[in-house]
Amino acid sequence: MTRKLFSSILSICLLFGSLYLPAQAQTQNQTPHALYSEAKACLSRHNLACAKVTLAKISSHSAYAKLLQGSIALYQQQLDESLSLLLPLQTEPNLIDTAKIDVHEYLANIFERIDDPHQALQHLITIEYMLPHSTSDNLPQIISQHQQKIWTLLNSLNQDQLLSIRGNNTDHNLQGWIDLSIAARNQDLAQSIAGWSLNYTDHPARTFGLSLTATSRAIAPQLISAHKNIAILLHSSSADEIAKANAFQSGLQSALNKYGLPNNINIYANTPAPDDNPANLDLAHQYHLAKQAGDAFLITLHPENLPDDVPPKMTEHIFHLHLALNEQTLSLIKFAKTHAIERILIIASEDAPSQDKVKDFQQTWQADADQNLHQDSLKIINLPSNIEASDTSLLELKSHIGTTKHDMILLTISARDTSIIKPHLDISTPTLAYADINDSSFEGTLNAIRFADIPFLLPSADPTFQDYHAEASALPTNELIRYFALGVDSLQLLSASGKTSDHAQIINGLTGRLSIQDHHISRQLPMARFTFDGITLE
């Protein structure tokens, strides 16, 4: 009896043991990567317990155990622990390619969560390099989905963030993605993407970039209503301001004609202000006249610091379109920083326009936090206005230049005065000037002098510029041509004002690379140089 019972128990044990052995053998035959893949599938189903059970089956010495531990920590929002586990795996040779892609995918996720888009983008770009060599099924779809991840991250960044990341990275693909993101924010999307594709003919996102133009259409005709009048409000009735306003109106009208828009343009310059200067105009009264006339777009060519008697609520509805001196200053300082300039000798004259430039350059240079300024980083020499070649101060100028330490010379004087002092300058020292040195009425030689100016007055291959050259050439001075160009750009700026966006909108305009956001407009100007064969871009 006892022997029969013992035999039955032994048979049952052998039976269940035989059932267990294949399962055990199956687990033992599974590779660490296969177990990791099982656990990854568990996490995708939000089954953390399943993932942890599978983790216990992987040797703790395996790189896949570290990878799975890192992914579990990420799932549990334990970002620091996940980061410490995953970072060393970037150079782990025992991981297959799909697992290495997972490492960078997890790291990109972590860095995006801790608000480090630069690192996140670098890991996404690394994956982009690896995907074409992957053996995954549906590879084209996987690549497309990954490119959309990159694009989503880029679209979450503003232009300053994009430029900062680009400046701190030399990777061709990463720079191409950033340039594509910036190009996609341009008002003229088709043209900007076409320019991007010419610069990045071998970029992996080229097809993706070209697809962005599929729905692009002309911006200006869509966003500005043909039934809305445009008002130009002047702050002064001086002959100079009237001439600028007329040039601006001419440029704006040319842009309207190009797009076939019949909007009317009204100039308000006939209401004197209640002060002692008969040239000053009552801007507040003009504003009310324009609103009564039904003008929808109100433009002033005056800087944003309007007179005190203009109510704050009124200024919110006025577009301040002007050519700021500081935009030139920023381009000049950018050149100095790029070339590691530390000491600058400024040669000025006694007249007000020259001194305004000196003041603006001093304030901007000293306010630049990136400058490791010497106490004597700026030296100023003031010359008489309208200096003559026989003036004795030129001898003193040559002596001052020889005894003053400087890496660059900045001229805030006219083209005429520059031609007179130029023989006394050291040709080996970079010499820069403001835009008014590009004076169409001056016929002298200013070879090798660099300056900042609007693109429309510089050599350009942009075909859109050709539409306006004939009409602009009828204006007598380059200064009026600058305001004509501003008038052309104003149509796109008015159009952009009717478009809501989380990012700045970019316009490659006649007056520079324009960025507009929340009615604030910034402008970047190119640098150019006089040569014996004319003007060339830097």
Coordinates of C-alpha atoms in Angstrom, one line a residue:
M1 CA 0.0 0.0 0.0
T2 CA 2.7 2.4 1.0
R3 CA 4.8 1.3 -2.0
K4 CA 1.9 2.0 -4.4
L5 CA 1.3 5.5 -2.8
F6 CA 5.0 6.3 -3.2
S7 CA 5.0 5.2 -6.8
S8 CA 1.9 7.4 -7.6
I9 CA 3.5 10.5 -6.0
L10 CA 6.8 9.9 -7.9
S11 CA 4.8 9.6 -11.2
I12 CA 3.0 12.9 -10.6
C13 CA 6.3 14.7 -9.8
L14 CA 7.9 13.2 -12.9
L15 CA 4.9 14.3 -15.0
F16 CA 4.9 17.9 -13.8
G17 CA 8.7 18.0 -14.0
S18 CA 8.6 17.1 -17.6
L19 CA 6.1 19.9 -18.3
Y20 CA 8.4 22.4 -16.6
L21 CA 11.6 21.4 -18.3
P22 CA 10.7 22.7 -21.8
A23 CA 9.6 26.1 -20.3
Q24 CA 12.8 26.3 -18.4
A25 CA 14.8 25.4 -21.4
Q26 CA 13.0 28.0 -23.4
T27 CA 13.9 30.7 -20.9
Q28 CA 17.5 29.6 -20.8
N29 CA 17.7 29.6 -24.6
Q30 CA 16.4 33.2 -24.9
T31 CA 19.1 35.9 -25.5
P32 CA 19.3 39.0 -23.3
H33 CA 18.1 41.0 -26.3
A34 CA 15.1 38.8 -26.7
L35 CA 14.2 39.2 -23.0
Y36 CA 14.8 42.9 -23.2
S37 CA 12.4 43.1 -26.2
E38 CA 9.8 41.2 -24.2
A39 CA 10.1 43.6 -21.2
K40 CA 10.0 46.6 -23.6
A41 CA 6.7 45.2 -24.9
C42 CA 5.5 44.9 -21.3
L43 CA 6.2 48.6 -20.7
S44 CA 4.4 49.6 -23.9
R45 CA 1.3 47.8 -22.4
H46 CA 1.9 49.7 -19.1
N47 CA 2.6 46.4 -17.4
L48 CA 5.5 47.3 -15.1
A49 CA 5.3 44.0 -13.1
C50 CA 5.8 42.0 -16.3
A51 CA 8.9 44.1 -17.2
K52 CA 10.4 43.6 -13.7
V53 CA 9.8 39.8 -13.8
T54 CA 11.6 39.7 -17.2
L55 CA 14.4 41.8 -15.9
A56 CA 15.1 39.2 -13.2
K57 CA 15.8 36.6 -16.0
I58 CA 18.6 38.7 -17.5
S59 CA 22.1 38.5 -16.0
S60 CA 22.9 41.6 -14.0
H61 CA 26.2 41.7 -15.8
S62 CA 24.5 42.1 -19.2
A63 CA 24.3 45.5 -20.9
Y64 CA 20.7 44.7 -21.6
A65 CA 20.0 44.5 -17.9
K66 CA 21.3 48.1 -17.6
L67 CA 19.3 49.2 -20.6
L68 CA 16.1 47.6 -19.2
Q69 CA 16.7 49.1 -15.8
G70 CA 17.2 52.5 -17.4
S71 CA 13.9 52.2 -19.4
I72 CA 12.0 51.1 -16.3
A73 CA 13.4 54.1 -14.3
L74 CA 12.3 56.4 -17.2
Y75 CA 8.9 54.8 -17.1
Q76 CA 8.7 55.5 -13.4
Q77 CA 9.8 59.2 -14.0
Q78 CA 13.1 58.6 -12.1
L79 CA 15.1 60.7 -14.6
D80 CA 18.3 61.0 -12.7
E81 CA 18.6 57.2 -12.2
S82 CA 17.7 56.5 -15.8
L83 CA 20.3 59.0 -17.0
S84 CA 23.1 57.5 -14.9
L85 CA 22.2 54.0 -16.3
L86 CA 21.8 55.0 -19.9
L87 CA 24.7 57.4 -20.5
P88 CA 27.4 54.8 -20.3
L89 CA 25.6 52.6 -22.8
Q90 CA 26.2 55.0 -25.7
T91 CA 29.6 53.3 -26.3
E92 CA 28.5 49.8 -25.3
P93 CA 29.8 47.3 -28.0
N94 CA 27.6 44.4 -26.9
L95 CA 24.3 46.0 -27.9
I96 CA 22.9 45.4 -31.3
D97 CA 21.9 48.4 -33.5
T98 CA 18.2 48.4 -32.5
A99 CA 19.1 48.5 -28.8
K100 CA 21.6 51.3 -29.5
I101 CA 18.8 53.3 -31.1
D102 CA 16.7 52.7 -28.0
V103 CA 19.5 54.1 -25.9
H104 CA 19.5 57.4 -27.8
E105 CA 15.7 57.4 -28.0
Y106 CA 15.5 57.2 -24.2
L107 CA 18.2 59.8 -23.7
A108 CA 16.4 62.2 -26.1
N109 CA 13.2 61.7 -24.1
I110 CA 15.0 62.5 -20.8
F111 CA 16.8 65.6 -22.1
E112 CA 13.6 67.0 -23.5
R113 CA 11.9 66.5 -20.2
I114 CA 14.7 68.2 -18.3
D115 CA 14.5 71.1 -20.7
D116 CA 17.8 70.6 -22.5
P117 CA 16.7 70.7 -26.2
H118 CA 20.2 70.8 -27.5
Q119 CA 21.1 67.4 -26.0
A120 CA 17.7 66.0 -27.0
L121 CA 18.2 67.1 -30.6
Q122 CA 21.7 65.7 -30.7
H123 CA 20.4 62.2 -29.7
L124 CA 17.6 62.4 -32.3
I125 CA 20.1 63.3 -35.0
T126 CA 22.3 60.4 -33.9
I127 CA 19.3 58.1 -34.4
E128 CA 18.7 59.6 -37.9
Y129 CA 22.3 58.6 -38.8
M130 CA 21.7 55.0 -37.5
L131 CA 18.2 54.3 -39.0
P132 CA 19.2 53.8 -42.7
H133 CA 21.4 50.9 -41.5
S134 CA 18.6 49.3 -39.4
T135 CA 17.0 46.0 -40.4
S136 CA 13.6 47.0 -39.0
D137 CA 10.4 46.3 -40.9
N138 CA 8.6 49.3 -42.5
L139 CA 11.8 51.3 -42.4
P140 CA 10.5 54.2 -44.6
Q141 CA 7.6 54.7 -42.2
I142 CA 9.9 54.6 -39.1
I143 CA 12.2 57.2 -40.7
S144 CA 9.2 59.4 -41.5
Q145 CA 7.9 59.2 -37.9
H146 CA 11.4 59.9 -36.5
Q147 CA 11.7 63.0 -38.7
Q148 CA 8.4 64.2 -37.4
K149 CA 9.8 63.8 -33.9
I150 CA 12.7 66.1 -34.8
W151 CA 10.3 68.6 -36.4
T152 CA 8.1 68.7 -33.3
L153 CA 11.0 69.4 -31.1
L154 CA 12.3 72.2 -33.4
N155 CA 8.9 73.8 -33.6
S156 CA 8.8 74.0 -29.8
L157 CA 11.9 76.3 -29.8
N158 CA 12.0 80.0 -30.6
Q159 CA 14.5 81.5 -33.0
D160 CA 17.0 82.6 -30.4
Q161 CA 17.1 79.0 -29.1
L162 CA 17.6 77.6 -32.6
L163 CA 20.4 80.0 -33.4
S164 CA 22.1 79.3 -30.0
I165 CA 22.0 75.5 -30.7
R166 CA 23.3 76.0 -34.2
G167 CA 26.2 78.2 -33.1
N168 CA 27.3 75.5 -30.6
N169 CA 27.2 72.6 -33.0
T170 CA 29.1 71.8 -36.2
D171 CA 27.1 68.7 -37.2
H172 CA 25.9 69.2 -40.8
N173 CA 22.6 67.3 -40.4
L174 CA 21.7 69.1 -37.1
Q175 CA 22.5 72.5 -38.7
G176 CA 20.4 71.6 -41.7
W177 CA 17.4 70.8 -39.5
I178 CA 17.7 74.1 -37.7
D179 CA 18.1 76.1 -40.9
L180 CA 15.0 74.3 -42.2
S181 CA 13.0 75.2 -39.1
I182 CA 14.1 78.9 -39.5
A183 CA 13.3 78.8 -43.3
A184 CA 9.9 77.4 -42.6
R185 CA 9.0 80.5 -40.5
N186 CA 9.7 82.8 -43.5
Q187 CA 6.8 84.6 -45.0
D188 CA 7.9 83.6 -48.5
L189 CA 7.9 79.9 -47.6
A190 CA 8.4 78.5 -51.1
Q191 CA 11.4 80.7 -51.8
S192 CA 13.0 80.1 -48.4
I193 CA 12.6 76.3 -48.7
A194 CA 14.0 76.4 -52.2
G195 CA 17.1 78.3 -50.9
W196 CA 17.5 75.7 -48.1
S197 CA 17.3 72.8 -50.5
L198 CA 20.1 74.3 -52.7
N199 CA 22.3 74.6 -49.6
Y200 CA 21.5 71.0 -48.3
T201 CA 21.3 68.9 -51.5
D202 CA 22.3 65.7 -49.6
H203 CA 20.4 66.3 -46.3
P204 CA 18.2 63.4 -45.1
A205 CA 15.3 65.8 -44.5
R206 CA 15.4 67.2 -48.1
T207 CA 12.2 65.4 -49.1
F208 CA 10.5 66.3 -45.9
G209 CA 11.6 70.0 -46.3
L210 CA 10.3 70.2 -49.9
S211 CA 7.0 68.7 -48.7
L212 CA 6.5 71.8 -46.5
T213 CA 5.9 73.9 -49.6
A214 CA 3.1 71.7 -50.9
T215 CA 0.4 74.0 -49.4
S216 CA 2.3 77.2 -49.6
R217 CA 0.7 80.2 -51.3
A218 CA 1.4 83.9 -51.7
I219 CA 1.1 85.4 -48.2
A220 CA 0.3 89.0 -48.8
P221 CA -2.8 88.7 -51.0
Q222 CA -4.4 86.3 -48.5
L223 CA -3.8 88.1 -45.2
I224 CA -4.4 91.8 -46.0
S225 CA -7.9 92.7 -47.0
A226 CA -8.2 94.8 -50.2
H227 CA -11.0 96.8 -48.5
K228 CA -8.8 98.2 -45.7
N229 CA -7.1 101.5 -46.2
I230 CA -3.5 102.2 -45.0
A231 CA -2.7 105.4 -43.2
I232 CA 0.8 106.9 -42.8
L233 CA 1.0 109.2 -39.8
L234 CA 3.9 111.7 -39.8
H235 CA 5.4 113.2 -36.7
S236 CA 7.0 116.1 -38.6
S237 CA 6.2 118.2 -41.7
S238 CA 9.8 119.0 -42.4
A239 CA 10.9 118.6 -46.1
D240 CA 13.1 115.7 -45.1
E241 CA 10.3 113.7 -43.4
I242 CA 7.9 114.4 -46.2
A243 CA 10.4 113.1 -48.7
K244 CA 10.9 109.9 -46.7
A245 CA 7.1 109.4 -46.4
N246 CA 6.6 109.8 -50.1
A247 CA 9.4 107.3 -50.8
F248 CA 7.9 104.9 -48.3
Q249 CA 4.4 105.4 -49.9
S250 CA 5.9 104.7 -53.4
G251 CA 7.5 101.4 -52.2
L252 CA 4.3 100.3 -50.5
Q253 CA 2.3 101.1 -53.6
S254 CA 4.7 99.1 -55.8
A255 CA 4.2 96.1 -53.5
L256 CA 0.5 96.5 -53.6
N257 CA 0.6 96.7 -57.4
K258 CA 2.8 93.6 -57.7
Y259 CA 0.1 91.6 -55.8
G260 CA -2.8 93.3 -57.5
L261 CA -4.2 94.8 -54.3
P262 CA -6.2 98.0 -54.6
N263 CA -5.7 99.3 -51.0
N264 CA -5.7 103.0 -50.7
I265 CA -2.8 104.8 -48.9
N266 CA -3.5 108.1 -47.0
I267 CA -0.7 110.3 -45.6
Y268 CA -1.6 112.6 -42.6
A269 CA 0.7 115.5 -42.3
N270 CA -1.4 118.6 -42.0
T271 CA -2.2 119.0 -38.3
P272 CA 0.4 121.1 -36.3
A273 CA 1.1 120.1 -32.8
P274 CA 0.3 122.6 -30.0
D275 CA 3.9 123.6 -29.3
D276 CA 6.5 126.1 -30.3
N277 CA 7.9 124.1 -33.2
P278 CA 5.7 124.6 -36.3
A279 CA 7.2 121.5 -38.0
N280 CA 5.9 119.1 -35.2
L281 CA 2.6 117.4 -35.9
D282 CA -0.3 116.4 -33.6
L283 CA 0.0 112.6 -33.9
A284 CA -3.0 112.0 -31.6
H285 CA -5.2 114.1 -33.8
Q286 CA -4.0 112.4 -37.0
Y287 CA -4.8 109.0 -35.4
H288 CA -8.4 110.1 -34.8
L289 CA -8.7 111.4 -38.3
A290 CA -7.4 108.2 -39.8
K291 CA -9.8 106.1 -37.6
Q292 CA -12.7 108.3 -38.7
A293 CA -11.8 107.8 -42.3
G294 CA -11.9 104.1 -41.8
D295 CA -8.2 103.4 -42.2
A296 CA -7.4 100.0 -40.8
F297 CA -3.6 99.9 -40.9
L298 CA -1.9 102.8 -39.2
I299 CA 1.8 103.3 -39.8
T300 CA 4.3 105.8 -38.3
L301 CA 7.9 106.2 -39.5
H302 CA 8.8 107.4 -36.1
P303 CA 10.5 105.3 -33.5
E304 CA 8.4 103.8 -30.7
N305 CA 9.1 106.5 -28.2
L306 CA 6.1 108.6 -29.3
P307 CA 5.2 111.9 -27.8
D308 CA 3.9 111.9 -24.2
D309 CA 0.5 113.2 -25.3
V310 CA -0.3 110.0 -27.3
P311 CA -2.5 107.7 -25.2
P312 CA -0.9 104.2 -24.6
K313 CA -4.0 102.4 -25.9
M314 CA -3.5 104.3 -29.2
T315 CA 0.0 103.1 -29.7
E316 CA -1.1 99.5 -29.6
H317 CA -2.8 100.0 -32.9
I318 CA 0.1 101.8 -34.7
F319 CA 2.9 100.0 -36.6
H320 CA 6.2 101.6 -36.0
L321 CA 8.2 101.1 -39.1
H322 CA 11.6 102.8 -39.2
L323 CA 15.2 102.1 -40.0
A324 CA 16.9 102.1 -36.6
L325 CA 20.5 103.2 -36.2
N326 CA 21.1 100.5 -33.7
E327 CA 20.4 97.8 -36.3
Q328 CA 23.6 99.0 -38.1
T329 CA 25.4 99.2 -34.8
L330 CA 24.6 95.6 -34.0
S331 CA 25.9 94.4 -37.4
L332 CA 29.2 96.3 -36.8
I333 CA 29.6 94.9 -33.3
K334 CA 28.9 91.4 -34.6
F335 CA 31.7 91.8 -37.1
A336 CA 34.0 92.9 -34.3
K337 CA 33.1 90.0 -32.1
T338 CA 33.5 87.5 -34.9
H339 CA 37.0 88.8 -35.6
A340 CA 38.0 88.9 -31.9
I341 CA 38.3 92.7 -31.9
E342 CA 39.0 94.2 -28.4
R343 CA 40.1 97.8 -29.0
I344 CA 38.3 100.1 -31.4
L345 CA 39.4 103.6 -32.5
I346 CA 36.3 105.7 -33.4
I347 CA 36.9 108.7 -35.8
A348 CA 34.0 111.1 -35.6
S349 CA 33.1 114.6 -36.5
E350 CA 31.4 117.3 -34.4
D351 CA 28.0 117.3 -36.1
A352 CA 25.0 115.8 -34.5
P353 CA 24.5 112.7 -36.8
S354 CA 28.1 111.6 -36.2
Q355 CA 27.8 112.0 -32.5
D356 CA 24.5 110.1 -32.4
K357 CA 26.4 107.1 -34.0
V358 CA 29.2 107.4 -31.4
K359 CA 26.7 107.4 -28.5
D360 CA 24.8 104.4 -29.9
F361 CA 27.9 102.4 -30.5
Q362 CA 29.3 103.2 -27.0
Q363 CA 26.1 102.2 -25.3
T364 CA 25.6 99.0 -27.3
W365 CA 29.3 97.9 -27.0
Q366 CA 29.4 98.5 -23.2
A367 CA 26.0 96.8 -22.7
D368 CA 27.2 93.6 -24.5
A369 CA 27.6 91.1 -21.7
D370 CA 29.8 88.9 -23.9
Q371 CA 32.5 91.5 -24.3
N372 CA 35.5 91.2 -22.0
L373 CA 36.0 94.9 -22.1
H374 CA 39.3 96.7 -21.4
Q375 CA 38.9 100.1 -19.8
D376 CA 40.4 101.6 -22.9
S377 CA 38.5 99.4 -25.4
L378 CA 37.0 102.5 -27.1
K379 CA 39.0 105.6 -28.0
I380 CA 37.4 108.5 -29.8
I381 CA 38.9 111.2 -32.1
N382 CA 36.7 114.1 -33.0
L383 CA 37.5 116.0 -36.2
P384 CA 35.9 119.3 -37.5
S385 CA 32.8 118.8 -39.7
N386 CA 33.4 119.1 -43.5
I387 CA 37.1 118.8 -43.0
E388 CA 39.5 119.8 -45.8
A389 CA 42.6 118.1 -47.0
S390 CA 44.7 121.1 -45.9
D391 CA 43.4 121.0 -42.3
T392 CA 46.2 120.7 -39.8
S393 CA 44.1 118.4 -37.6
L394 CA 44.9 115.6 -40.1
L395 CA 48.5 115.7 -39.0
E396 CA 47.3 115.2 -35.4
L397 CA 45.0 112.4 -36.6
K398 CA 47.9 110.4 -38.0
S399 CA 49.9 110.9 -34.8
H400 CA 46.9 109.8 -32.7
I401 CA 46.4 106.7 -34.9
G402 CA 50.0 105.7 -34.5
T403 CA 50.0 106.0 -30.7
T404 CA 46.6 104.5 -29.9
K405 CA 46.3 100.8 -29.5
H406 CA 43.4 99.5 -31.6
D407 CA 42.4 96.4 -33.6
M408 CA 39.7 98.2 -35.7
I409 CA 38.7 101.7 -36.8
L410 CA 35.1 102.8 -36.8
L411 CA 34.1 105.8 -38.9
T412 CA 31.0 107.8 -38.1
I413 CA 31.7 110.5 -40.7
S414 CA 30.4 111.2 -44.2
A415 CA 31.7 109.6 -47.4
R416 CA 33.3 112.9 -48.4
D417 CA 35.1 113.3 -45.1
T418 CA 36.2 109.7 -45.2
S419 CA 37.8 110.1 -48.6
I420 CA 39.9 113.0 -47.2
I421 CA 41.1 111.2 -44.1
K422 CA 41.6 107.8 -45.8
P423 CA 45.2 108.4 -46.9
H424 CA 46.1 108.8 -43.2
L425 CA 44.6 105.4 -42.2
D426 CA 46.5 102.1 -41.9
I427 CA 45.3 99.9 -44.7
S428 CA 46.0 96.8 -42.7
T429 CA 43.6 97.7 -40.0
P430 CA 39.9 96.7 -40.6
T431 CA 37.9 99.9 -41.1
L432 CA 34.1 99.9 -40.7
A433 CA 31.4 102.6 -41.2
Y434 CA 27.7 103.2 -41.0
A435 CA 25.3 102.9 -44.0
D436 CA 25.4 106.5 -45.0
I437 CA 28.9 106.1 -46.3
N438 CA 27.2 104.2 -49.1
D439 CA 26.2 107.6 -50.7
S440 CA 25.1 107.6 -54.3
S441 CA 26.0 111.3 -54.7
F442 CA 29.6 110.7 -53.8
E443 CA 31.9 109.7 -56.6
G444 CA 35.2 109.1 -54.7
T445 CA 37.1 105.9 -53.9
L446 CA 36.5 104.2 -50.5
N447 CA 38.3 100.9 -51.3
A448 CA 38.5 98.3 -48.5
I449 CA 36.0 100.1 -46.1
R450 CA 33.3 97.8 -44.8
F451 CA 29.8 99.0 -43.8
A452 CA 26.3 97.7 -42.9
D453 CA 23.4 98.5 -45.2
I454 CA 20.1 97.1 -46.4
P455 CA 20.3 94.2 -48.9
F456 CA 18.4 96.2 -51.6
L457 CA 21.4 98.5 -52.0
L458 CA 23.9 95.7 -52.1
P459 CA 24.6 93.1 -54.8
S460 CA 22.0 90.4 -54.6
A461 CA 20.8 87.4 -56.7
D462 CA 17.3 87.6 -55.1
P463 CA 14.9 87.8 -58.1
T464 CA 12.2 89.6 -56.1
F465 CA 14.5 92.7 -55.9
Q466 CA 14.4 93.1 -59.6
D467 CA 10.7 94.0 -59.5
Y468 CA 11.5 97.2 -57.7
H469 CA 14.8 98.4 -59.0
A470 CA 13.5 100.5 -61.9
E471 CA 11.1 102.6 -59.8
A472 CA 13.6 102.9 -56.9
S473 CA 16.3 104.2 -59.3
A474 CA 14.3 107.3 -59.9
L475 CA 14.9 108.5 -56.3
P476 CA 17.7 110.9 -55.9
T477 CA 19.5 109.5 -52.8
N478 CA 20.2 106.1 -51.3
E479 CA 18.5 107.3 -48.1
L480 CA 15.2 107.7 -49.9
I481 CA 15.7 104.3 -51.6
R482 CA 16.1 102.8 -48.1
Y483 CA 12.6 104.2 -47.2
F484 CA 11.2 103.0 -50.6
A485 CA 12.5 99.5 -49.6
L486 CA 10.9 99.8 -46.2
G487 CA 7.6 100.6 -47.9
V488 CA 7.9 97.5 -50.0
D489 CA 8.6 95.4 -46.8
S490 CA 5.8 97.0 -45.0
L491 CA 3.2 95.0 -47.0
Q492 CA 4.6 91.7 -45.7
L493 CA 4.9 93.1 -42.2
L494 CA 1.2 94.2 -42.2
S495 CA 0.3 90.7 -43.5
A496 CA 2.3 89.1 -40.8
S497 CA 0.5 91.1 -38.2
G498 CA -2.8 89.3 -39.0
K499 CA -1.2 85.9 -38.5
T500 CA -1.0 84.4 -35.0
S501 CA 2.0 82.3 -34.2
D502 CA 4.0 81.0 -31.2
H503 CA 7.2 81.8 -33.1
A504 CA 8.7 84.9 -34.7
Q505 CA 7.8 85.1 -38.4
I506 CA 10.8 85.6 -40.7
I507 CA 10.9 87.8 -43.8
N508 CA 13.8 88.1 -46.1
G509 CA 13.0 91.7 -47.0
L510 CA 14.6 94.5 -49.0
T511 CA 15.7 96.1 -45.8
G512 CA 17.2 93.0 -44.2
R513 CA 16.2 89.8 -42.5
L514 CA 13.1 90.8 -40.5
S515 CA 11.7 89.0 -37.5
I516 CA 8.2 89.9 -36.3
Q517 CA 6.4 88.7 -33.2
D518 CA 3.8 90.4 -31.1
H519 CA 4.1 93.6 -33.2
H520 CA 7.8 93.8 -32.3
I521 CA 10.1 94.0 -35.4
S522 CA 13.8 93.3 -35.4
R523 CA 16.1 93.5 -38.4
Q524 CA 19.5 92.0 -39.2
L525 CA 21.7 93.8 -41.8
P526 CA 24.4 92.3 -44.0
M527 CA 28.0 93.7 -44.2
A528 CA 29.5 94.8 -47.4
R529 CA 32.9 96.2 -48.6
F530 CA 34.0 98.8 -51.1
T531 CA 36.4 97.4 -53.8
F532 CA 37.9 98.9 -56.9
D533 CA 35.3 96.9 -58.8
G534 CA 32.3 98.2 -56.8
I535 CA 30.6 96.9 -53.7
T536 CA 30.9 93.2 -52.7
L537 CA 29.1 91.3 -49.9
E538 CA 31.2 90.2 -46.9

